[in-house]
Amino acid sequence: MITFNNTQFINIDELRSSIVYTALKGNISRNTYQTPIKVSNDSSSSPNLTNQISFTDKISGQNITLKISDENLNKLQSKFSSNDFSKDENGHLVLKGEAGDFVSGWFGDIAYQRGYLKADYNQDGFLNENERKETLSNYGSDVRYCIRKKDSNVVKITAKGVYSYEKGSTTKSNNSIENELNNTIQKDANMDGVLKLSELESIGQTISDIKKVVEKKEDTNPLAKTPSALDLPSPEELIEYLKKEKENQDKAEQILENNELEKALQQDYLAVNTVDISKLSKNQKEALKSQELRQNDDMLDLASSIKDNIKTNLSIDKRV
């Protein structure tokens, strides 16, 4: 089982500034959607959504009516001009201008880019668990990590970015377009039409999700060496390795030094023994002869010394 003791997390701030969802903006080519769009039903209705609003869907051209919370209505009215809000004959708010564009943009992201309309197979406005898995609401962190083989501790995790608009999640999707639109408007703190990871979850949740990603990778393939998981030596193993490398280097340098010395001596010997005596001057010949005599005398002295030592040792052996 892997552990996360003193794990170093790298690029977490950059990761949390990454964009996960983006509202539809600008000129959008319309796609005729014949079936009336249902954004909720009695099963998905939330009691805190008390304000009914309507706006035009930029994709289908249909007039969409749904409910939003008091908190979200206050955000809209604080952000946009009062001219962007009017009431119909029933006293319900109609959004237009920038306010209408903002809400319609997030509606388009949820309904089309995240695929809520397509996932709602029976078009009843309510998404059950299986239908929610078909929405493109899933997102997460792409990370690389290093594990120390000795104790299976994750020593470092590096965040590379986020992935988004993928299938498979029920925890990051909602049971209706209406509920998810309210959730999205609430999360869009600065109301800029993009949702960053930092707006969707706390840093604690980000760290927790990253750990789950690493655990899942290790559980599904615990023995494999993947590009994401690297074995690192312990500090003690690294120090021992460096010591041995230093010793091997010292030995290699000593061998090289001895080889160079032997080579030099061989060159000196050859230089002396390959002298052409016939080409030497009279003084050089006499100097060479004198050198040879001294070498002979040294050899005689050495031989005499060895002989005396042998006699001494023999005499001692006899006495013993």
Short mmCIF file of C-alpha atoms in Angstrom, two decimals:
data_model
loop_
_atom_site.label_atom_id
_atom_site.label_comp_id
_atom_site.label_asym_id
_atom_site.label_seq_id
_atom_site.Cartn_x
_atom_site.Cartn_y
_atom_site.Cartn_z
CA MET A 1 0.00 0.00 0.00
CA ILE A 2 1.41 3.37 -0.97
CA THR A 3 1.76 6.26 1.46
CA PHE A 4 1.96 10.03 1.16
CA ASN A 5 4.37 11.00 3.95
CA ASN A 6 5.92 14.45 3.35
CA THR A 7 4.92 14.25 -0.30
CA GLN A 8 6.04 17.25 -2.36
CA PHE A 9 3.29 18.65 -4.60
CA ILE A 10 4.57 20.64 -7.58
CA ASN A 11 2.63 23.04 -9.87
CA ILE A 12 -0.55 22.83 -7.78
CA ASP A 13 -1.25 26.57 -8.06
CA GLU A 14 -0.85 26.43 -11.84
CA LEU A 15 -3.10 23.39 -11.95
CA ARG A 16 -5.85 25.11 -9.99
CA SER A 17 -5.80 28.08 -12.35
CA SER A 18 -6.59 25.78 -15.31
CA ILE A 19 -9.96 26.17 -17.03
CA VAL A 20 -12.34 23.22 -16.78
CA TYR A 21 -15.62 24.48 -18.31
CA THR A 22 -16.32 27.37 -20.68
CA ALA A 23 -19.66 29.02 -21.46
CA LEU A 24 -20.69 29.31 -25.10
CA LYS A 25 -19.92 32.81 -26.36
CA GLY A 26 -20.03 34.93 -29.49
CA ASN A 27 -21.67 33.99 -32.75
CA ILE A 28 -22.88 30.41 -32.58
CA SER A 29 -24.24 28.44 -35.52
CA ARG A 30 -27.73 27.30 -34.68
CA ASN A 31 -28.72 23.66 -34.61
CA THR A 32 -32.46 23.14 -35.00
CA TYR A 33 -33.70 21.24 -32.00
CA GLN A 34 -37.30 20.28 -32.70
CA THR A 35 -38.20 18.68 -29.37
CA PRO A 36 -39.11 21.15 -26.63
CA ILE A 37 -36.26 21.25 -24.16
CA LYS A 38 -37.10 20.11 -20.66
CA VAL A 39 -34.65 21.33 -18.04
CA SER A 40 -36.20 19.71 -14.97
CA ASN A 41 -39.19 17.79 -13.61
CA ASP A 42 -40.81 17.15 -10.27
CA SER A 43 -38.18 14.54 -9.39
CA SER A 44 -35.32 16.99 -9.79
CA SER A 45 -36.98 20.13 -8.51
CA SER A 46 -35.06 21.87 -5.74
CA PRO A 47 -37.00 23.81 -3.03
CA ASN A 48 -34.46 26.64 -2.89
CA LEU A 49 -35.02 27.53 -6.56
CA THR A 50 -37.83 30.06 -6.23
CA ASN A 51 -37.25 32.60 -9.00
CA GLN A 52 -38.49 31.77 -12.47
CA ILE A 53 -36.58 33.30 -15.37
CA SER A 54 -36.62 32.92 -19.13
CA PHE A 55 -34.02 33.52 -21.87
CA THR A 56 -33.32 32.50 -25.45
CA ASP A 57 -31.17 29.43 -26.12
CA LYS A 58 -28.60 30.48 -28.73
CA ILE A 59 -28.33 26.97 -30.18
CA SER A 60 -31.95 25.89 -30.59
CA GLY A 61 -33.54 29.34 -30.64
CA GLN A 62 -36.08 28.12 -28.11
CA ASN A 63 -37.28 30.16 -25.19
CA ILE A 64 -36.04 28.44 -22.03
CA THR A 65 -37.85 28.82 -18.73
CA LEU A 66 -36.36 27.58 -15.47
CA LYS A 67 -35.85 28.53 -11.84
CA ILE A 68 -32.83 29.98 -10.07
CA SER A 69 -31.99 30.62 -6.43
CA ASP A 70 -32.18 33.96 -4.65
CA GLU A 71 -28.38 33.97 -4.41
CA ASN A 72 -27.92 33.57 -8.15
CA LEU A 73 -30.58 36.13 -9.00
CA ASN A 74 -28.82 38.66 -6.76
CA LYS A 75 -25.51 37.89 -8.49
CA LEU A 76 -27.04 38.51 -11.91
CA GLN A 77 -28.73 41.74 -10.90
CA SER A 78 -25.54 43.01 -9.22
CA LYS A 79 -23.41 42.22 -12.24
CA PHE A 80 -25.56 43.35 -15.15
CA SER A 81 -27.59 46.42 -16.05
CA SER A 82 -31.18 46.70 -14.86
CA ASN A 83 -32.11 47.12 -18.53
CA ASP A 84 -31.22 43.45 -19.03
CA PHE A 85 -34.15 42.41 -16.82
CA SER A 86 -37.84 42.75 -17.61
CA LYS A 87 -41.02 40.94 -16.65
CA ASP A 88 -43.52 39.12 -18.80
CA GLU A 89 -47.28 39.17 -18.39
CA ASN A 90 -47.02 36.55 -15.65
CA GLY A 91 -44.57 38.61 -13.66
CA HIS A 92 -41.61 36.30 -14.44
CA LEU A 93 -38.19 37.73 -15.22
CA VAL A 94 -37.02 37.79 -18.82
CA LEU A 95 -33.25 38.05 -19.35
CA LYS A 96 -31.79 39.82 -22.37
CA GLY A 97 -28.63 41.73 -23.25
CA GLU A 98 -25.49 40.74 -21.38
CA ALA A 99 -27.43 39.02 -18.62
CA GLY A 100 -29.26 36.89 -21.18
CA ASP A 101 -26.01 36.12 -23.00
CA PHE A 102 -24.33 35.07 -19.75
CA VAL A 103 -27.07 32.67 -18.66
CA SER A 104 -27.61 31.38 -22.18
CA GLY A 105 -23.89 30.78 -22.55
CA TRP A 106 -23.75 28.59 -19.46
CA PHE A 107 -26.96 26.85 -20.50
CA GLY A 108 -25.38 26.02 -23.86
CA ASP A 109 -22.29 24.63 -22.19
CA ILE A 110 -24.35 22.34 -19.95
CA ALA A 111 -26.94 21.27 -22.50
CA TYR A 112 -24.63 20.75 -25.49
CA GLN A 113 -20.92 20.79 -24.59
CA ARG A 114 -21.43 18.71 -21.45
CA GLY A 115 -24.11 16.74 -23.25
CA TYR A 116 -26.99 16.85 -20.77
CA LEU A 117 -29.63 16.95 -23.51
CA LYS A 118 -28.16 13.98 -25.34
CA ALA A 119 -27.69 11.98 -22.12
CA ASP A 120 -31.36 12.49 -21.12
CA TYR A 121 -32.58 9.56 -23.25
CA ASN A 122 -36.30 9.90 -22.52
CA GLN A 123 -36.16 13.72 -22.55
CA ASP A 124 -38.06 14.00 -19.30
CA GLY A 125 -35.78 16.64 -17.80
CA PHE A 126 -34.41 14.26 -15.15
CA LEU A 127 -31.12 12.39 -15.41
CA ASN A 128 -30.84 9.13 -13.50
CA GLU A 129 -27.47 7.70 -12.46
CA ASN A 130 -26.83 5.90 -15.75
CA GLU A 131 -27.75 8.99 -17.75
CA ARG A 132 -25.48 11.18 -15.62
CA LYS A 133 -22.55 8.89 -16.46
CA GLU A 134 -23.16 9.69 -20.12
CA THR A 135 -22.75 13.44 -19.64
CA LEU A 136 -19.37 14.96 -20.44
CA SER A 137 -19.08 16.41 -16.96
CA ASN A 138 -16.08 14.50 -15.71
CA TYR A 139 -12.81 16.33 -15.10
CA GLY A 140 -9.62 15.71 -13.18
CA SER A 141 -5.89 16.24 -12.84
CA ASP A 142 -3.14 14.87 -15.05
CA VAL A 143 -0.13 14.16 -12.82
CA ARG A 144 3.27 12.46 -12.77
CA TYR A 145 4.63 10.97 -9.57
CA CYS A 146 7.69 9.33 -8.06
CA ILE A 147 7.53 6.42 -5.60
CA ARG A 148 10.39 5.32 -3.37
CA LYS A 149 10.63 1.57 -3.83
CA LYS A 150 11.97 0.89 -0.35
CA ASP A 151 8.82 1.91 1.52
CA SER A 152 6.27 2.61 -1.28
CA ASN A 153 6.08 6.26 -0.27
CA VAL A 154 5.11 8.83 -2.89
CA VAL A 155 7.85 11.44 -2.54
CA LYS A 156 6.81 13.81 -5.32
CA ILE A 157 3.73 14.57 -7.43
CA THR A 158 3.95 16.97 -10.36
CA ALA A 159 0.73 18.38 -11.81
CA LYS A 160 0.73 18.62 -15.61
CA GLY A 161 -2.75 19.99 -16.26
CA VAL A 162 -6.45 19.15 -16.21
CA TYR A 163 -8.67 17.09 -18.46
CA SER A 164 -12.38 17.86 -18.82
CA TYR A 165 -15.52 17.17 -20.82
CA GLU A 166 -15.25 13.41 -20.35
CA LYS A 167 -17.78 10.72 -19.49
CA GLY A 168 -18.05 8.54 -16.42
CA SER A 169 -18.81 10.71 -13.41
CA THR A 170 -21.91 10.93 -11.28
CA THR A 171 -20.28 13.02 -8.56
CA LYS A 172 -19.40 15.86 -10.94
CA SER A 173 -22.71 15.95 -12.75
CA ASN A 174 -26.22 16.87 -11.68
CA ASN A 175 -29.67 15.36 -12.15
CA SER A 176 -31.04 18.16 -14.31
CA ILE A 177 -29.96 21.08 -16.49
CA GLU A 178 -31.75 23.44 -14.12
CA ASN A 179 -29.84 22.26 -11.06
CA GLU A 180 -26.52 22.25 -12.86
CA LEU A 181 -27.08 25.74 -14.27
CA ASN A 182 -27.65 27.04 -10.74
CA ASN A 183 -24.56 25.22 -9.52
CA THR A 184 -22.48 26.65 -12.36
CA ILE A 185 -23.62 30.25 -11.86
CA GLN A 186 -22.90 29.92 -8.15
CA LYS A 187 -19.40 28.54 -8.82
CA ASP A 188 -18.52 31.22 -11.39
CA ALA A 189 -17.30 33.63 -8.70
CA ASN A 190 -16.16 36.46 -10.99
CA MET A 191 -18.85 35.72 -13.59
CA ASP A 192 -16.42 35.66 -16.50
CA GLY A 193 -17.97 32.68 -18.27
CA VAL A 194 -15.21 30.22 -17.38
CA LEU A 195 -14.88 27.84 -14.48
CA LYS A 196 -11.38 27.17 -13.21
CA LEU A 197 -10.48 24.22 -11.04
CA SER A 198 -10.04 26.59 -8.07
CA GLU A 199 -13.68 27.68 -8.47
CA LEU A 200 -15.00 24.14 -8.61
CA GLU A 201 -13.24 22.71 -5.56
CA SER A 202 -11.08 23.56 -2.56
CA ILE A 203 -7.34 22.93 -2.58
CA GLY A 204 -7.93 20.14 -0.07
CA GLN A 205 -10.29 18.46 -2.52
CA THR A 206 -7.75 18.86 -5.31
CA ILE A 207 -5.03 17.19 -3.23
CA SER A 208 -7.43 14.42 -2.18
CA ASP A 209 -8.44 13.74 -5.80
CA ILE A 210 -4.80 13.68 -6.92
CA LYS A 211 -3.98 11.08 -4.27
CA LYS A 212 -6.90 8.97 -5.46
CA VAL A 213 -5.57 9.17 -9.03
CA VAL A 214 -2.17 7.90 -7.90
CA GLU A 215 -3.69 5.14 -5.76
CA LYS A 216 -5.88 3.99 -8.63
CA LYS A 217 -2.93 3.80 -11.02
CA GLU A 218 -0.91 1.78 -8.54
CA ASP A 219 -3.81 -0.53 -7.66
CA THR A 220 -4.63 -1.34 -11.29
CA ASN A 221 -1.02 -2.05 -12.22
CA PRO A 222 1.05 -2.35 -9.02
CA LEU A 223 4.03 -4.21 -10.52
CA ALA A 224 4.44 -2.36 -13.78
CA LYS A 225 7.02 0.36 -14.34
CA THR A 226 5.02 3.13 -15.92
CA PRO A 227 6.27 6.58 -17.00
CA SER A 228 4.26 7.96 -14.11
CA ALA A 229 5.93 5.91 -11.37
CA LEU A 230 9.68 5.87 -10.78
CA ASP A 231 11.67 4.04 -8.10
CA LEU A 232 13.94 6.31 -6.08
CA PRO A 233 16.79 5.16 -3.78
CA SER A 234 16.70 6.09 -0.14
CA PRO A 235 19.19 8.76 1.06
CA GLU A 236 21.30 6.03 2.69
CA GLU A 237 21.40 3.99 -0.52
CA LEU A 238 22.36 7.07 -2.51
CA ILE A 239 25.23 7.94 -0.12
CA GLU A 240 26.57 4.36 -0.24
CA TYR A 241 26.39 4.39 -4.02
CA LEU A 242 28.35 7.65 -4.23
CA LYS A 243 31.01 6.31 -1.84
CA LYS A 244 31.56 3.24 -4.02
CA GLU A 245 31.71 5.38 -7.12
CA LYS A 246 34.39 7.55 -5.47
CA GLU A 247 36.44 4.49 -4.50
CA ASN A 248 36.21 3.09 -8.03
CA GLN A 249 37.28 6.44 -9.44
CA ASP A 250 40.30 6.61 -7.09
CA LYS A 251 41.36 3.09 -8.08
CA ALA A 252 41.06 3.91 -11.75
CA GLU A 253 43.18 7.03 -11.33
CA GLN A 254 45.86 5.07 -9.41
CA ILE A 255 46.01 2.41 -12.12
CA LEU A 256 46.29 5.07 -14.78
CA GLU A 257 49.07 6.80 -12.81
CA ASN A 258 51.00 3.54 -12.42
CA ASN A 259 50.63 2.75 -16.10
CA GLU A 260 51.95 6.17 -17.03
CA LEU A 261 54.94 5.72 -14.70
CA GLU A 262 55.73 2.30 -16.12
CA LYS A 263 55.48 3.68 -19.65
CA ALA A 264 57.85 6.52 -18.81
CA LEU A 265 60.41 4.14 -17.26
CA GLN A 266 60.25 1.91 -20.32
CA GLN A 267 60.85 4.88 -22.56
CA ASP A 268 63.88 5.95 -20.45
CA TYR A 269 65.32 2.42 -20.55
CA LEU A 270 64.93 2.18 -24.31
CA ALA A 271 66.45 5.61 -24.73
CA VAL A 272 69.61 4.57 -22.80
CA ASN A 273 69.96 1.13 -24.39
CA THR A 274 69.50 2.24 -27.96
CA VAL A 275 72.36 4.78 -27.97
CA ASP A 276 74.68 4.40 -30.97
CA ILE A 277 78.09 4.46 -29.18
CA SER A 278 80.00 4.94 -32.45
CA LYS A 279 78.43 8.36 -32.84
CA LEU A 280 79.43 9.59 -29.37
CA SER A 281 82.32 11.96 -28.84
CA LYS A 282 85.39 10.91 -26.85
CA ASN A 283 84.20 12.74 -23.73
CA GLN A 284 80.70 11.19 -24.06
CA LYS A 285 82.19 7.71 -24.43
CA GLU A 286 84.30 8.21 -21.29
CA ALA A 287 81.26 9.51 -19.37
CA LEU A 288 79.20 6.53 -20.48
CA LYS A 289 81.97 4.12 -19.50
CA SER A 290 82.30 5.80 -16.12
CA GLN A 291 78.52 5.42 -15.65
CA GLU A 292 78.67 1.74 -16.54
CA LEU A 293 81.53 1.22 -14.06
CA ARG A 294 79.53 2.88 -11.31
CA GLN A 295 76.54 0.67 -12.13
CA ASN A 296 78.79 -2.40 -12.04
CA ASP A 297 80.22 -1.32 -8.69
CA ASP A 298 76.70 -0.86 -7.36
CA MET A 299 75.76 -4.33 -8.54
CA LEU A 300 78.85 -5.81 -6.88
CA ASP A 301 78.02 -4.01 -3.63
CA LEU A 302 74.48 -5.31 -3.77
CA ALA A 303 75.66 -8.86 -4.47
CA SER A 304 78.13 -8.70 -1.61
CA SER A 305 75.44 -7.40 0.75
CA ILE A 306 73.06 -10.20 -0.21
CA LYS A 307 75.83 -12.78 0.28
CA ASP A 308 76.62 -11.46 3.77
CA ASN A 309 72.93 -11.56 4.72
CA ILE A 310 72.65 -15.16 3.58
CA LYS A 311 75.67 -16.17 5.66
CA THR A 312 74.30 -14.41 8.71
CA ASN A 313 70.89 -16.11 8.33
CA LEU A 314 72.48 -19.49 7.86
CA SER A 315 74.59 -19.08 10.98
CA ILE A 316 71.53 -18.07 12.97
CA ASP A 317 69.60 -21.07 11.71
CA LYS A 318 72.37 -23.34 12.80
CA ARG A 319 72.47 -21.91 16.28
CA VAL A 320 68.75 -22.49 16.60
#
